[in-house]
Structure formats: C-alpha cells, structure tokens
Tab-separated table of C-alpha atoms in Angstrom:
chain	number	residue	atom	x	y	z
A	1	UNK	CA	-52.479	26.003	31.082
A	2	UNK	CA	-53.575	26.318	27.084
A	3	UNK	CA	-56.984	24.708	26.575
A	4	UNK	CA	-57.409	25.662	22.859
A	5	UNK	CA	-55.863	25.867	19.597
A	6	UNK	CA	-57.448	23.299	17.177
A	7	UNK	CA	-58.483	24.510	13.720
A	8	UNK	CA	-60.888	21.482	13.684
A	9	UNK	CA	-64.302	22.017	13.111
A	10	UNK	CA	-66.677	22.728	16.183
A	11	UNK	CA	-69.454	20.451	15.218
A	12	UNK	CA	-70.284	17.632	17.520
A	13	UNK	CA	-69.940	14.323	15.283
A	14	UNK	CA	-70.023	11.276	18.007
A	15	UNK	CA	-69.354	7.586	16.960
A	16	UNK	CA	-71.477	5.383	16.951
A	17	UNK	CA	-72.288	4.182	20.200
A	18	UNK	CA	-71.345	7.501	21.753
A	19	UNK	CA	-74.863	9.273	22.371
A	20	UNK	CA	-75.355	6.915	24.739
A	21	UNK	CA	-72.430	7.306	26.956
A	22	UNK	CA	-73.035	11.251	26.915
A	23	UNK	CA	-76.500	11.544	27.379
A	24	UNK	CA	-76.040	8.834	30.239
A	25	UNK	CA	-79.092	9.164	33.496
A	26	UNK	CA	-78.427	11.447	36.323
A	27	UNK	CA	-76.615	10.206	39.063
A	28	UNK	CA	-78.278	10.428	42.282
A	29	UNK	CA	-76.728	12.276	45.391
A	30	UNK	CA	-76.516	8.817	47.649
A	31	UNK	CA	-73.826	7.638	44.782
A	32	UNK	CA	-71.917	10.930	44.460
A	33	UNK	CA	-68.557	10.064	45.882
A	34	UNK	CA	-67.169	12.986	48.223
A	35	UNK	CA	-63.094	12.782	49.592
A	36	UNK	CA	-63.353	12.440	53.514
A	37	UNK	CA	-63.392	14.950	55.906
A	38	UNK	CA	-63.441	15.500	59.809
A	39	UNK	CA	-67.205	17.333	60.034
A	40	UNK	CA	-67.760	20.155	61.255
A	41	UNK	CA	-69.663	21.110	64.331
A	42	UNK	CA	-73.494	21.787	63.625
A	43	UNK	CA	-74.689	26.052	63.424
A	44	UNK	CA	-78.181	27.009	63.552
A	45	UNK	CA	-77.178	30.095	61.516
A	46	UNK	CA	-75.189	30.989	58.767
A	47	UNK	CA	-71.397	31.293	58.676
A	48	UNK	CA	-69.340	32.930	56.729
A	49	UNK	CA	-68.081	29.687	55.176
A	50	UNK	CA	-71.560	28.843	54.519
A	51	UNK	CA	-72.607	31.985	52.787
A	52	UNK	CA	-69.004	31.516	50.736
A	53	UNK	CA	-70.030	28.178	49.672
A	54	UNK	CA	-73.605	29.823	48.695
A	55	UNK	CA	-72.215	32.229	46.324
A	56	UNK	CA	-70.149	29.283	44.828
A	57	UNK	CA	-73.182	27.636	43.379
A	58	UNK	CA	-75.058	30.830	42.762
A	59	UNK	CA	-71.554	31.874	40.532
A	60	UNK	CA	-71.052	28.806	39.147
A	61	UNK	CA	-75.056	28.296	38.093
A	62	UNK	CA	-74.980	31.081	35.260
A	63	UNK	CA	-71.772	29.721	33.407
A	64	UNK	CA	-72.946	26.210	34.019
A	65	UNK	CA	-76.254	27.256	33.012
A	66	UNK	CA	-74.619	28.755	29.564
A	67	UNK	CA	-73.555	26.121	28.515
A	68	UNK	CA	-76.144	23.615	29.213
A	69	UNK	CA	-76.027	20.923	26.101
A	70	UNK	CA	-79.338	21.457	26.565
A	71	UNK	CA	-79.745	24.760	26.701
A	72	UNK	CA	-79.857	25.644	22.664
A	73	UNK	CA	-78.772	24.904	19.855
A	74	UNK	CA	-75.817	27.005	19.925
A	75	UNK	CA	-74.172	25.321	22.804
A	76	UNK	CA	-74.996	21.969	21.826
A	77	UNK	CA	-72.656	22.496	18.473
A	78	UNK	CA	-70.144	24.632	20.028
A	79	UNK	CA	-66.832	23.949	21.861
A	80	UNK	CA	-66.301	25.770	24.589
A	81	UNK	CA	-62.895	25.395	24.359
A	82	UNK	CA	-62.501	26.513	21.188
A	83	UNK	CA	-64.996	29.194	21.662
A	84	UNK	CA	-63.115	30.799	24.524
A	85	UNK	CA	-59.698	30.258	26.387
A	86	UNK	CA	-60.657	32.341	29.216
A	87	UNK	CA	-64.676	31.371	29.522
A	88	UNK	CA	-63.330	27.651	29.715
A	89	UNK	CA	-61.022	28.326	32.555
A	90	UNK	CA	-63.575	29.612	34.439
A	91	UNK	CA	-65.996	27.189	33.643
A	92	UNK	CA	-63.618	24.850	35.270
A	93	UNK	CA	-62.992	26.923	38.234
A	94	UNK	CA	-66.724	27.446	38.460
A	95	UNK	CA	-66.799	23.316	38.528
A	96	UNK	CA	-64.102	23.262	41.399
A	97	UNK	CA	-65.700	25.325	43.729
A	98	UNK	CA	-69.397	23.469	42.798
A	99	UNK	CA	-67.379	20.472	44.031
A	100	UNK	CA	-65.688	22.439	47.160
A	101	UNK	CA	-69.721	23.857	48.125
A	102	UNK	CA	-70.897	20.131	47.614
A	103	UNK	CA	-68.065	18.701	49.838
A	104	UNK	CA	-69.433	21.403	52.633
A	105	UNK	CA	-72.791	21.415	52.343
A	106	UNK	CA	-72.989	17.527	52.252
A	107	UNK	CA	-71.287	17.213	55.668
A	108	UNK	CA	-73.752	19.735	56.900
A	109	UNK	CA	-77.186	18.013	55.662
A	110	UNK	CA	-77.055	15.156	53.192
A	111	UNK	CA	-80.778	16.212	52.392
A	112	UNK	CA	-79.983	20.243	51.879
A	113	UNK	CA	-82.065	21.895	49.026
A	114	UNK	CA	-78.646	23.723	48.503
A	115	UNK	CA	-76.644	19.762	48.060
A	116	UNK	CA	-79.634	19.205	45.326
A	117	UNK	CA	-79.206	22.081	43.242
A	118	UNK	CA	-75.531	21.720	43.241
A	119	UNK	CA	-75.545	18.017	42.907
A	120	UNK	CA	-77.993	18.698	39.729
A	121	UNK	CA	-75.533	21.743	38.000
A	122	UNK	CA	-73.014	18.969	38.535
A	123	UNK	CA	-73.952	16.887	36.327
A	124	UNK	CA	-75.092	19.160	33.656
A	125	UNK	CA	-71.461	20.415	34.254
A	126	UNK	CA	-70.173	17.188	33.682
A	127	UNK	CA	-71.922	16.432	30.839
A	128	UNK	CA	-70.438	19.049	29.210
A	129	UNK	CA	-66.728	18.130	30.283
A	130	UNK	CA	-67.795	14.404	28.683
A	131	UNK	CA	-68.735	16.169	25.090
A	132	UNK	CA	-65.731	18.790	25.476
A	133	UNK	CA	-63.416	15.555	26.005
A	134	UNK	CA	-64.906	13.665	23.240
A	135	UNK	CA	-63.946	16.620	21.073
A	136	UNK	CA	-60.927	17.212	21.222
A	137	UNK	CA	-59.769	13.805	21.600
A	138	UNK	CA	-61.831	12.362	18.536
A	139	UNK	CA	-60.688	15.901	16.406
A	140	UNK	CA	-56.718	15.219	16.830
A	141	UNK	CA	-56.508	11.339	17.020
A	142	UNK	CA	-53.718	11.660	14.306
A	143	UNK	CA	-51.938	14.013	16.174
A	144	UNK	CA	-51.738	12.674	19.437
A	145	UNK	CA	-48.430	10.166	19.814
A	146	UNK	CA	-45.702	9.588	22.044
A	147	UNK	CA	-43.872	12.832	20.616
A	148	UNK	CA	-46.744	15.178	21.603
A	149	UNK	CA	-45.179	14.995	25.054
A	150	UNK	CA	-41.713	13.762	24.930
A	151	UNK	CA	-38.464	15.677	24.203
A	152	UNK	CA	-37.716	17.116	20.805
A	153	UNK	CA	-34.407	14.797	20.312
A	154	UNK	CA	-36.812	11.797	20.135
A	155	UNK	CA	-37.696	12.470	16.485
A	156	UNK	CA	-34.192	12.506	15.649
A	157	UNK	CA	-33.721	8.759	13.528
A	158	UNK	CA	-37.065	9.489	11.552
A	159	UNK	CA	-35.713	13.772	10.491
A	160	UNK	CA	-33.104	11.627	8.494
A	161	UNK	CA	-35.199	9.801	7.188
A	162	UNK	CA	-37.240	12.548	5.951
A	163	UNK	CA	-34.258	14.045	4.493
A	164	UNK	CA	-33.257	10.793	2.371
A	165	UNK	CA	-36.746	11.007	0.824
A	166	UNK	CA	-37.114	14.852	0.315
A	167	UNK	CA	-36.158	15.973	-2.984
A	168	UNK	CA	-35.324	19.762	-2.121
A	169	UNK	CA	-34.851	22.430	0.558
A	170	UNK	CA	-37.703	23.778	0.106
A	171	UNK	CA	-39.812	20.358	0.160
A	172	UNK	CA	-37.398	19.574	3.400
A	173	UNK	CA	-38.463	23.049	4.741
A	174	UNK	CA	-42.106	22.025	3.819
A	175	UNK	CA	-42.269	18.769	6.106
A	176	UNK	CA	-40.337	20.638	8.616
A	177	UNK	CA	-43.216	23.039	8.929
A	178	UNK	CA	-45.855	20.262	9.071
A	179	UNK	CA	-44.737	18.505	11.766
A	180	UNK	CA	-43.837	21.496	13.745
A	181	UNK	CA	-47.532	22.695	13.319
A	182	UNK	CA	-48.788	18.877	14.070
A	183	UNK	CA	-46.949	19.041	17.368
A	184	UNK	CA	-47.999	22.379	18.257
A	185	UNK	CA	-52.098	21.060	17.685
A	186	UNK	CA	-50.889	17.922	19.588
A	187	UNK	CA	-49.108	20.033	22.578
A	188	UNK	CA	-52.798	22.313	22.496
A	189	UNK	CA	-54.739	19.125	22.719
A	190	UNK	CA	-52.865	17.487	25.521
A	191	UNK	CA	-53.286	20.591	27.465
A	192	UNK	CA	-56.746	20.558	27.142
A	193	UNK	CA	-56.849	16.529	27.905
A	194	UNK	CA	-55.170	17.173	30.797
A	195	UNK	CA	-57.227	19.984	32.451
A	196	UNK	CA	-60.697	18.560	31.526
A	197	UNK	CA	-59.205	15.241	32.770
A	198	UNK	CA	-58.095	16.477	36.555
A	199	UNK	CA	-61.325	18.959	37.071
A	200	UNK	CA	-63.709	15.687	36.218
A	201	UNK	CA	-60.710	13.279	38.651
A	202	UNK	CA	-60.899	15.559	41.523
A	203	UNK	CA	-64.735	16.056	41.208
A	204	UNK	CA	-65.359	12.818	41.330
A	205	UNK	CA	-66.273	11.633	37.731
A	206	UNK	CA	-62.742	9.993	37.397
A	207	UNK	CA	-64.759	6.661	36.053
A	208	UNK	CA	-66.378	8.375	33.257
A	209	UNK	CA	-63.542	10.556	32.442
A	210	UNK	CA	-61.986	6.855	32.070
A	211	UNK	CA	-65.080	5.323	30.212
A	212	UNK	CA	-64.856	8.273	27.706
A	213	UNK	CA	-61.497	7.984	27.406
A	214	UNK	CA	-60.843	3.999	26.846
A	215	UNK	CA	-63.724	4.064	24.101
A	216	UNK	CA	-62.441	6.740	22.023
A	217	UNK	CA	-58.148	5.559	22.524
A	218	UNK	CA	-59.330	1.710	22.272
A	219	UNK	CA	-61.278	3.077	18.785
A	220	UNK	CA	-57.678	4.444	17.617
A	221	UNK	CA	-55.802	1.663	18.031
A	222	UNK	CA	-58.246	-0.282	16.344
A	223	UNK	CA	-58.488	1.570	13.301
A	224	UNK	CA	-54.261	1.684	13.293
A	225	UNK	CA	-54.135	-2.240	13.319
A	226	UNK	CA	-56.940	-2.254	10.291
A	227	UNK	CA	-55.107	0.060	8.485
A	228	UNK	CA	-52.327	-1.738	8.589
A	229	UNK	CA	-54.230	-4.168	7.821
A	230	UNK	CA	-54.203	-6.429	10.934
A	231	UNK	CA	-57.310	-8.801	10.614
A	232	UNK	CA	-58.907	-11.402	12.967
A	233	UNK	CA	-58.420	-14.880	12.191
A	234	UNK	CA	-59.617	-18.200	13.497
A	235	UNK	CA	-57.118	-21.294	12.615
A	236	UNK	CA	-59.529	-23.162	10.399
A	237	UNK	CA	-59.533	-19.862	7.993
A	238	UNK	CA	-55.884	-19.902	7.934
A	239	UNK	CA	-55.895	-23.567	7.285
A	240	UNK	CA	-58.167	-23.313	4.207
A	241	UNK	CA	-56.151	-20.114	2.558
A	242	UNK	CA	-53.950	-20.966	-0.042
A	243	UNK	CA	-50.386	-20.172	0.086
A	244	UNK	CA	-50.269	-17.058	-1.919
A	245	UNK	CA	-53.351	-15.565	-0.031
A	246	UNK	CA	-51.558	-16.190	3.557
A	247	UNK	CA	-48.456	-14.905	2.044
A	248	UNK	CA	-49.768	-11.633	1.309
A	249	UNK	CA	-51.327	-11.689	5.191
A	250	UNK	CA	-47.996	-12.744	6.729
A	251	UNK	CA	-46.480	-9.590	4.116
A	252	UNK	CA	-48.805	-7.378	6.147
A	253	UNK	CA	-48.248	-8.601	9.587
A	254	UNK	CA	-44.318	-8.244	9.016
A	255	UNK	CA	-45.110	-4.595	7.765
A	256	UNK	CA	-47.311	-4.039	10.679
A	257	UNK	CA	-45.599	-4.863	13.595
A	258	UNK	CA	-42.882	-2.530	13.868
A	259	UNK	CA	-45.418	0.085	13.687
A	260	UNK	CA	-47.717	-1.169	15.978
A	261	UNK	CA	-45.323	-2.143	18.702
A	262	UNK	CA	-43.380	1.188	18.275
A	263	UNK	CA	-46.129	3.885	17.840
A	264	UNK	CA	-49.601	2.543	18.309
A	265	UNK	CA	-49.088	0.763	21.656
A	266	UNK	CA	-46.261	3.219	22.788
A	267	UNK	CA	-48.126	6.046	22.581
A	268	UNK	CA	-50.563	4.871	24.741
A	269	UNK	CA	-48.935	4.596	27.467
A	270	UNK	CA	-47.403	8.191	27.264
A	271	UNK	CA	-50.506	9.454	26.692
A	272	UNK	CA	-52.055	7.429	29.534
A	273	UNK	CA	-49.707	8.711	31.955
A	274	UNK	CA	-49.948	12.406	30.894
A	275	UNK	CA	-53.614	13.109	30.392
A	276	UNK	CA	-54.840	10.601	33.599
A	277	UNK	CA	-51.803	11.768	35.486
A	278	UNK	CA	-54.139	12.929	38.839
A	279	UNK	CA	-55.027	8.864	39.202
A	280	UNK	CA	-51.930	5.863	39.285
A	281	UNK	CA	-54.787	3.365	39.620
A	282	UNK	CA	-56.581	4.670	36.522
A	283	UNK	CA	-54.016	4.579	34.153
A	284	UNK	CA	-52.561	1.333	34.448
A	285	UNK	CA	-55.861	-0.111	34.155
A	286	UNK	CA	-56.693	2.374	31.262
A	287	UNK	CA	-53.547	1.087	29.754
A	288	UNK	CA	-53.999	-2.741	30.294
A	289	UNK	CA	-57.576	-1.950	28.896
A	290	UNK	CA	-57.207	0.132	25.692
A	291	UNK	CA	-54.491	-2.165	23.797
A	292	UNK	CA	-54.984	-5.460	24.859
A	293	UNK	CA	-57.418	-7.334	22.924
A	294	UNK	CA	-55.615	-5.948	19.816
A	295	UNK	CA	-52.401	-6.610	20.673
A	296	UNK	CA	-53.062	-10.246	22.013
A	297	UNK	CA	-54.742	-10.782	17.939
A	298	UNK	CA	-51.695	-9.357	16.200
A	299	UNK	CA	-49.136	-11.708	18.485
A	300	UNK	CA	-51.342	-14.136	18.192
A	301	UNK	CA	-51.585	-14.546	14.532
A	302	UNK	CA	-47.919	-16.493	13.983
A	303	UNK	CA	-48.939	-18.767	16.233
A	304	UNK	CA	-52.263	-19.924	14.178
A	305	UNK	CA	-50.190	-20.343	11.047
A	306	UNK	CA	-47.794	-22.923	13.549
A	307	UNK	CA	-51.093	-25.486	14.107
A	308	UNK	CA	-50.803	-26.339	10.481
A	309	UNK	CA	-48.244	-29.033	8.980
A	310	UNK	CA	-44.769	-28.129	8.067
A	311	UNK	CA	-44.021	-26.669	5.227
A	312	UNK	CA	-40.923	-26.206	3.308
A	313	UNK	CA	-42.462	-23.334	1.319
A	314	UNK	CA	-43.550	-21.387	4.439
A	315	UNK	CA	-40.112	-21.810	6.585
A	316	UNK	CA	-38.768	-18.767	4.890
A	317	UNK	CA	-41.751	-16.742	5.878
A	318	UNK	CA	-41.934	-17.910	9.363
A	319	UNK	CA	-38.957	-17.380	9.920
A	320	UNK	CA	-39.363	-13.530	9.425
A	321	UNK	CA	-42.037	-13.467	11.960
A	322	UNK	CA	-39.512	-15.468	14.242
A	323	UNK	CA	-36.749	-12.801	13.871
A	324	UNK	CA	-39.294	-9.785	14.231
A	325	UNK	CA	-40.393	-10.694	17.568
A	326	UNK	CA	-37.133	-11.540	19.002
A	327	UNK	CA	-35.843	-8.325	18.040
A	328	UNK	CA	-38.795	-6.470	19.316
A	329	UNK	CA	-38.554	-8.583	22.083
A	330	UNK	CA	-37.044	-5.970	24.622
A	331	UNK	CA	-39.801	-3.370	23.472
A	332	UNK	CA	-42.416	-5.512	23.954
A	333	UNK	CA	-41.151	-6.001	27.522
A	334	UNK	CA	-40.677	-2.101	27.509
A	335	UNK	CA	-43.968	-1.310	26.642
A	336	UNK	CA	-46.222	-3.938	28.577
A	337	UNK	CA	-44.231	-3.385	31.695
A	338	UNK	CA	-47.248	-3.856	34.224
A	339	UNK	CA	-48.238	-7.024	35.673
A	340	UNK	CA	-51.481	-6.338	34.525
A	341	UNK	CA	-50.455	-6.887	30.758
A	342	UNK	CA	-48.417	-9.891	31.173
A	343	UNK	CA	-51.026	-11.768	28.729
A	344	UNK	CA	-49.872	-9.874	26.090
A	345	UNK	CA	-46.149	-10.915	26.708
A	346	UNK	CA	-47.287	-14.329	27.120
A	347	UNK	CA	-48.885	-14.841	23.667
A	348	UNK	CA	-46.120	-12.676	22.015
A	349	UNK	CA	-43.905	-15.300	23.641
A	350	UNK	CA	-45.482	-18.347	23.127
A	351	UNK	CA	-46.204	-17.291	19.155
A	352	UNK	CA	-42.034	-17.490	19.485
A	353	UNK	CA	-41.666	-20.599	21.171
A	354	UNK	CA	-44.227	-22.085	18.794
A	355	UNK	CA	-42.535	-20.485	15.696
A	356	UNK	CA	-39.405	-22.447	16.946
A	357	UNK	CA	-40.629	-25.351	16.677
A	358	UNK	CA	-42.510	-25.297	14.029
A	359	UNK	CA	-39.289	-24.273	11.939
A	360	UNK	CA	-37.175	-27.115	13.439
A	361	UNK	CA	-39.764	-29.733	12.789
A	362	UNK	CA	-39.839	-28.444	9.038
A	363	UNK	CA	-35.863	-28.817	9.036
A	364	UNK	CA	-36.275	-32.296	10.283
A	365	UNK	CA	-38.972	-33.575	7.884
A	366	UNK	CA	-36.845	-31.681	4.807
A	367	UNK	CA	-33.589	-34.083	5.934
A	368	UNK	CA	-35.631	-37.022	6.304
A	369	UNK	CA	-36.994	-36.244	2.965
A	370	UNK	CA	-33.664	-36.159	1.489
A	371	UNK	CA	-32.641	-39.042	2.763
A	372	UNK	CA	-36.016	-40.924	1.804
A	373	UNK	CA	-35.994	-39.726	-1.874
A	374	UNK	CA	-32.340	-40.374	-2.716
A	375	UNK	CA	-31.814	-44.066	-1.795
A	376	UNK	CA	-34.769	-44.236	-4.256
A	377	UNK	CA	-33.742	-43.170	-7.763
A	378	UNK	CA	-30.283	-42.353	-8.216
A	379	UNK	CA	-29.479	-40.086	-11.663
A	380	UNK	CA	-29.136	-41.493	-15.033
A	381	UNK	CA	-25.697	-41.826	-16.170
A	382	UNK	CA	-24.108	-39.976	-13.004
A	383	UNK	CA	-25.798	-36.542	-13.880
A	384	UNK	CA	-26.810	-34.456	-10.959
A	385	UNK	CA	-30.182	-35.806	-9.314
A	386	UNK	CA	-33.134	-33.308	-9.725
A	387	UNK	CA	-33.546	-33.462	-6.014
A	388	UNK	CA	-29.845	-32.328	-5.790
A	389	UNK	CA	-30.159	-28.958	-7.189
A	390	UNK	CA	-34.012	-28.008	-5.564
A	391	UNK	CA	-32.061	-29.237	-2.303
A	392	UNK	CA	-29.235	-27.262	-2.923
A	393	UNK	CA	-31.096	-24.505	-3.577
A	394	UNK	CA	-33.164	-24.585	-0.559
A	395	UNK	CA	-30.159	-25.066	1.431
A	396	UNK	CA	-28.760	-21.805	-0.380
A	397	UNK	CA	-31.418	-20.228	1.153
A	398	UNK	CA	-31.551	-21.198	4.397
A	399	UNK	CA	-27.987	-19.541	4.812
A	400	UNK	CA	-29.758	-16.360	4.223
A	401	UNK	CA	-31.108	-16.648	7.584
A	402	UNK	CA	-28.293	-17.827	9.642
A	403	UNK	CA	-29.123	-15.170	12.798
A	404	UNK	CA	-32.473	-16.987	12.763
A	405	UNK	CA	-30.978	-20.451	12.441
A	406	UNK	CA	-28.631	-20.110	14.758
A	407	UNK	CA	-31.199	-19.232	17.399
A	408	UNK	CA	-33.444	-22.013	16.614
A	409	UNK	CA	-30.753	-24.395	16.353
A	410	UNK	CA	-29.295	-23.444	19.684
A	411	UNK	CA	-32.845	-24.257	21.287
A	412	UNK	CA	-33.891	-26.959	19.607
A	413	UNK	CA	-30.500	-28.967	18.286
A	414	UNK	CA	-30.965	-31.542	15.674
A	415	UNK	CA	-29.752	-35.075	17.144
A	416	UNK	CA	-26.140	-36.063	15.613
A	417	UNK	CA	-24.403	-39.323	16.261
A	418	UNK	CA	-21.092	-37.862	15.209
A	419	UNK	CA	-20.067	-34.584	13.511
A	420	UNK	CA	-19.997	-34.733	9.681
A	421	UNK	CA	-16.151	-33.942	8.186
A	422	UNK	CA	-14.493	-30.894	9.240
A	423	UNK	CA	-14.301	-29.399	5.259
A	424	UNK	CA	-17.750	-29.457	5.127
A	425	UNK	CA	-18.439	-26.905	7.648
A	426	UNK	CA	-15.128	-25.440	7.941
A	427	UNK	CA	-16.025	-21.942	10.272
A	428	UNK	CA	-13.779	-19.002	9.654
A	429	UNK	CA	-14.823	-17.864	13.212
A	430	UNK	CA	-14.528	-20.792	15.810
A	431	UNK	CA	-15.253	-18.482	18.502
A	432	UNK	CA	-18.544	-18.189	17.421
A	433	UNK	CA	-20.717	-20.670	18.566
A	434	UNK	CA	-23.958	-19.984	17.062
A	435	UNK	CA	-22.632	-19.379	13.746
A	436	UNK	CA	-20.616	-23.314	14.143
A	437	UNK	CA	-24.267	-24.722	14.969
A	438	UNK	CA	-25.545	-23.627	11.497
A	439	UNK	CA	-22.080	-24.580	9.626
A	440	UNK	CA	-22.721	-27.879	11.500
A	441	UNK	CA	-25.792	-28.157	10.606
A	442	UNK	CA	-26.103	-27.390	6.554
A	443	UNK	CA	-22.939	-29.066	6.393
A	444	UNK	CA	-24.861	-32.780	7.264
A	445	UNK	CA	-27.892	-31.304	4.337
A	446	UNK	CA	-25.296	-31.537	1.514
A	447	UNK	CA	-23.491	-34.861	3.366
A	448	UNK	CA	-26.933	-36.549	3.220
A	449	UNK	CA	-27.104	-34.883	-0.890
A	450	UNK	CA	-23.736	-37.086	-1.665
C-alpha cells in the first residue's frame, strides 16, 4: 500500500465552505456506531484481552496525540502523508486497533473511563483522516480520471492522437513523459484515497468519509462543466437571446458533451468504485449524488431551446444536438447504469424526443411555407422565383444531414397522399430504408418548388 508521492504543496488551503465540515462537534459515545458482537461474559479482574486492548489506546494516544490539528502549528500545515510513508501507516494501524479496544471495551461497560478516552482520541483521529483526505483529493483533482485505475491499453485512441499533433520525437517523447508522471501522481493518490477511505469505513466514519468526499468530487465536476462552459439556463433567458448569442451556447454545448459524458461523469464512477470500494451502498449513492444535478442541466439544455417556435435558421443546429445524443446514447446508458440515476437518462431522453419533434414541426411549417408563398407571386417573365433558389438551398442543406433525417423521419413521417414521381427520388440503394424516407421526402420539397 503507497500512501505518498505528491509533489504538491503541504499547506492546508480548504474551499470555501470546508472549515466547517472539518472542524465539525464531537460526536458523542451513545451515536458511535460499533459492528455487532456476541458479548462476552462479565470479569471482575483484568484479562489478558483487556490489558491488550489497554495498551492499544495507550499506543495509539502518542501518535494520535502527534498529530493533533490542534496540537501546533506544525501539524496543522503538514501532511502526514507526505511527511512520512511509514508514520502514516502506523497512524492508521494505531486507528484500527483504537477501533478494535473501543469495540471491546464498549461491550464491557458502555460508561468505562477507558470507552471515553478512546472514544475522544477517535475523533481527534478522525479529524485528521478528514483534513488528510481533503488533501490529497483537492491537490490532484486534475489527475484523478478513469485511467488512474484502468488498464494501460485504454489510452490507446487518444496516443494517436497525440502523435498527429506532435511535431517531433522529442516533443512526442516529451508528452510521453508527462502523462506517464501524471499517472504515476494519480496511481499515488488513489492509494492513499483508498487506505484513508477503508480505516475511516471500518471505524465507523463511513458517512463523513462520504460527506468529504461528495463535496470535494461534486466541486470537480462542477468546475469541468463551467469550463467547458456549461451554464444554467431558465427558458425565458433562452427565449430572449438572439440567434447569434444562442448559437455560440449551442457551439459550446456540442463541444462539451463528448467530454463530459466520456471523462467527467465516467470517471466518477471508476473512482467511486475504487476509493469507496469497502461500502456497495455508499458508492452508488455517492455516484447518483456527485453528478446528477449537473448532468440533468447539461441534458436538459436542448430541450429549453425546443419550447420556443420553429425555426428554419435553428434546424441545422438542433439537429447536431439531436445526432450527439443518439450517438452517445449507449454511453449514457453505460455510465448511469443504476436505478438510482434513471433521471438523468430520462431528461437526456426526453431532450431527444423533444428535439424530434421540434425538427419535424420546422420541416412541416417550411413545406407549408412553400406552398403558401408560391401560389402567391409567380416570377417575372419565367425567371427562377427568389423563393426557388433560398428553398433550394435550404433543401441542399438538409441533405447534409440525412443520418439525422432519416431518424426523425422514420419516427415522425410526414403525411403523403401518394408518392411524388419515381425520378425525383430515384435511390441508388433500395435496400435501404431510411435513406428512401429522406429521398422521399426532399423529393416532394422540390415537387412543391415546380
């Protein structure tokens, strides 16, 4: 087990909001929460077990005692982690058997002077654990992603990549090194994540091991979706942007999603399951917990755009979100596999089915359109209507995204009394069926044109 490694400074820097949760109020012995146990007969004098579980609190008070956040000023900046591999180990062997002399004494005498003084090093023990978790979490937050602990082959698609954009061996050899040393810190950290994680699980503290844990993780994936810059909306403010400002939003969603779906909410999960590994109720609900609110406001965000009128000018756009979620699609499923997060999956699909529609209602009002606007004012001396060529152009367009079309088409299909003349949408495939829908379909555009 490696608990150190970091080069990051030793200085305790908390978040806001994060004094509070580590300087939280003692915890009194009647809440303590102690595995069950047959008990042990009564003895009016002392055992050898007894006098075992004696010397564990009198060992484990100096080292305890050390490192006290309390105790000076030294401590209270200081890893102990970082400060020593072997002094943290047996600070958290020194915790175990606290916990193990606890366990004993409390079946013995709920009221023992011996149950106080433990109970008490306990939580100063505990407290410490809390800061020394805060730490290293908070000093590798860039490092820690779904690579830190899966197998070396997974990295393989972005090495290429890398080796498109590199200019020489040496600069190859460069960002070879970096993310060798990034996974190395990362590997270090996860170690240490891991160990502080089961001593304060098996103790007992699994809840604020949990508490510490969601704020800081929840915090990360926060600051990824600004970053990417992933803002909250309300309907009315996308109602009231102009086109070129929500243009520039959808831009960054469509930039953002891929990223988010395959690195900020994957890696929580991975890391969920390897650091909180000692408790299967813990990390599903630390999972559900830490990415949810985000991830229901970036799915969420095609569907606000929807609860405006159709528009011709934002079909294209739309219809970019519409293909990025269906391809994700099977990720999404992947990654919010529990019960628990099915919201999530239900807004991203709902933002689909209400993409869908909102792109077939825009295809209906631009053939009704045509239709309206060409009985009207037929060209000048049998020149090509102005409506002819914007129509023809938007039609162009449209066969850009046929994938999309074809989709949309095949869930929602446009009402035809009969099919328009075979030249018109002639298919040099007739096996495919999607790919006839949308031949079918821009086919009766330029019939309505005529």
């Amino acid at each position: 087990m490696v608990l150190s490694g970091n080069s990051h400074s030793n200085t305790f820097n908390p978040r806001k909001g994060m004094p509070n949760l580590l300087s939280s109020s003692k915890i009194s012995i009647s809440t303590y929460s102690f595995p069950s146990s047959p008990t042990p007969p009564p003895s009016q004098t002392d055992t050898p077990d007894e006098s075992m579980m004696e010397e564990n609190i009198e060992n484990a008070e100096s080292i305890i005692k050390k490192w006290d956040l309390n105790s000076s000023t030294y401590t209270k900046a200081t890893s102990l982690l970082q400060h020593s591999t072997r002094e943290a180990k047996e600070f958290l062997k020194s915790v175990r058997d606290l916990h193990q002399a606890m366990h004993f004494f409390v079946s013995k005498n709920a009221t023992s002077d011996k149950l106080v003084l433990a109970q008490n090093r306990m939580q100063i023990a505990m407290k410490r654990l809390e800061k020394e978790f805060y730490l290293i979490l908070s000093a590798n937050m860039n490092h820690l992603d779904p690579e830190s602990v899966s197998s070396p082959s997974s990295g393989g698609s972005s090495n290429t990549d890398d080796k498109e954009k590199v200019g020489s061996e040496e600069e190859l050899e460069n960002v070879k090194d970096s993310v060798t040393d990034a996974k190395r810190v990362s590997s270090l950290a996860m170690s240490g994540l891991k160990s502080i994680a089961d001593c304060m699980i098996s103790c007992g503290y699994g809840k604020k091991c949990f508490k510490l844990y969601k704020i800081l993780r929840k915090s990360i994936v926060e600051e990824g979706l600004h970053r990417l810059g992933i803002e909250r909306f309300k309907s009315s403010q996308i109602h009231k942007m102009s086109w070129e400002a929500l243009e520039f939003v959808i831009s960054n969603w469509l930039n953002a999603i891929r990223i988010a779906v395959r690195t900020l909410f994957t890696g929580k999960p991975v890391l969920c399951d390897h650091v909180l590994s000692a408790s299967q109720t813990t990390k599903e609900s630390c999972f559900l917990e830490i990415p949810q609110e985000g991830a229901i406001n970036l799915f969420r965000f095609p569907e606000l755009i929807t609860k405006s009128k159709p528009s011709q000018e934002k079909i294209y756009r739309l219809m970019e979100q519409y293909e990025e979620i269906s391809c994700l699609w099977p990720e999404i499923e992947l990654v919010f596999s529990f019960e628990s997060t099915s919201a999530i999956k239900l807004q991203a699909h709902s933002s689909l089915l209400n993409l869908g529609e909102y792109i077939h209602a825009t295809l209906s009002d631009f053939e009704a359109a045509i239709q309206k606007n060409m009985s009207k004012s037929p060209a000048l001396g049998g020149g090509i209507h102005p409506l002819t060529r914007s129509a023809m152009n938007y039609i162009s367009s449209l066969a850009e995204y046929d994938g999309t079309l074809s989709t949309i088409i095949a869930h929602y299909p446009l009402p035809r009394k009969s099919p328009p003349p075979e030249p018109y949408y002639e298919n040099p495939n007739p096996t495919d069926v999607s790919a006839s829908a949308v031949s079918v379909y821009l086919a009766w555009l330029i019939l309505v044109l005529l």
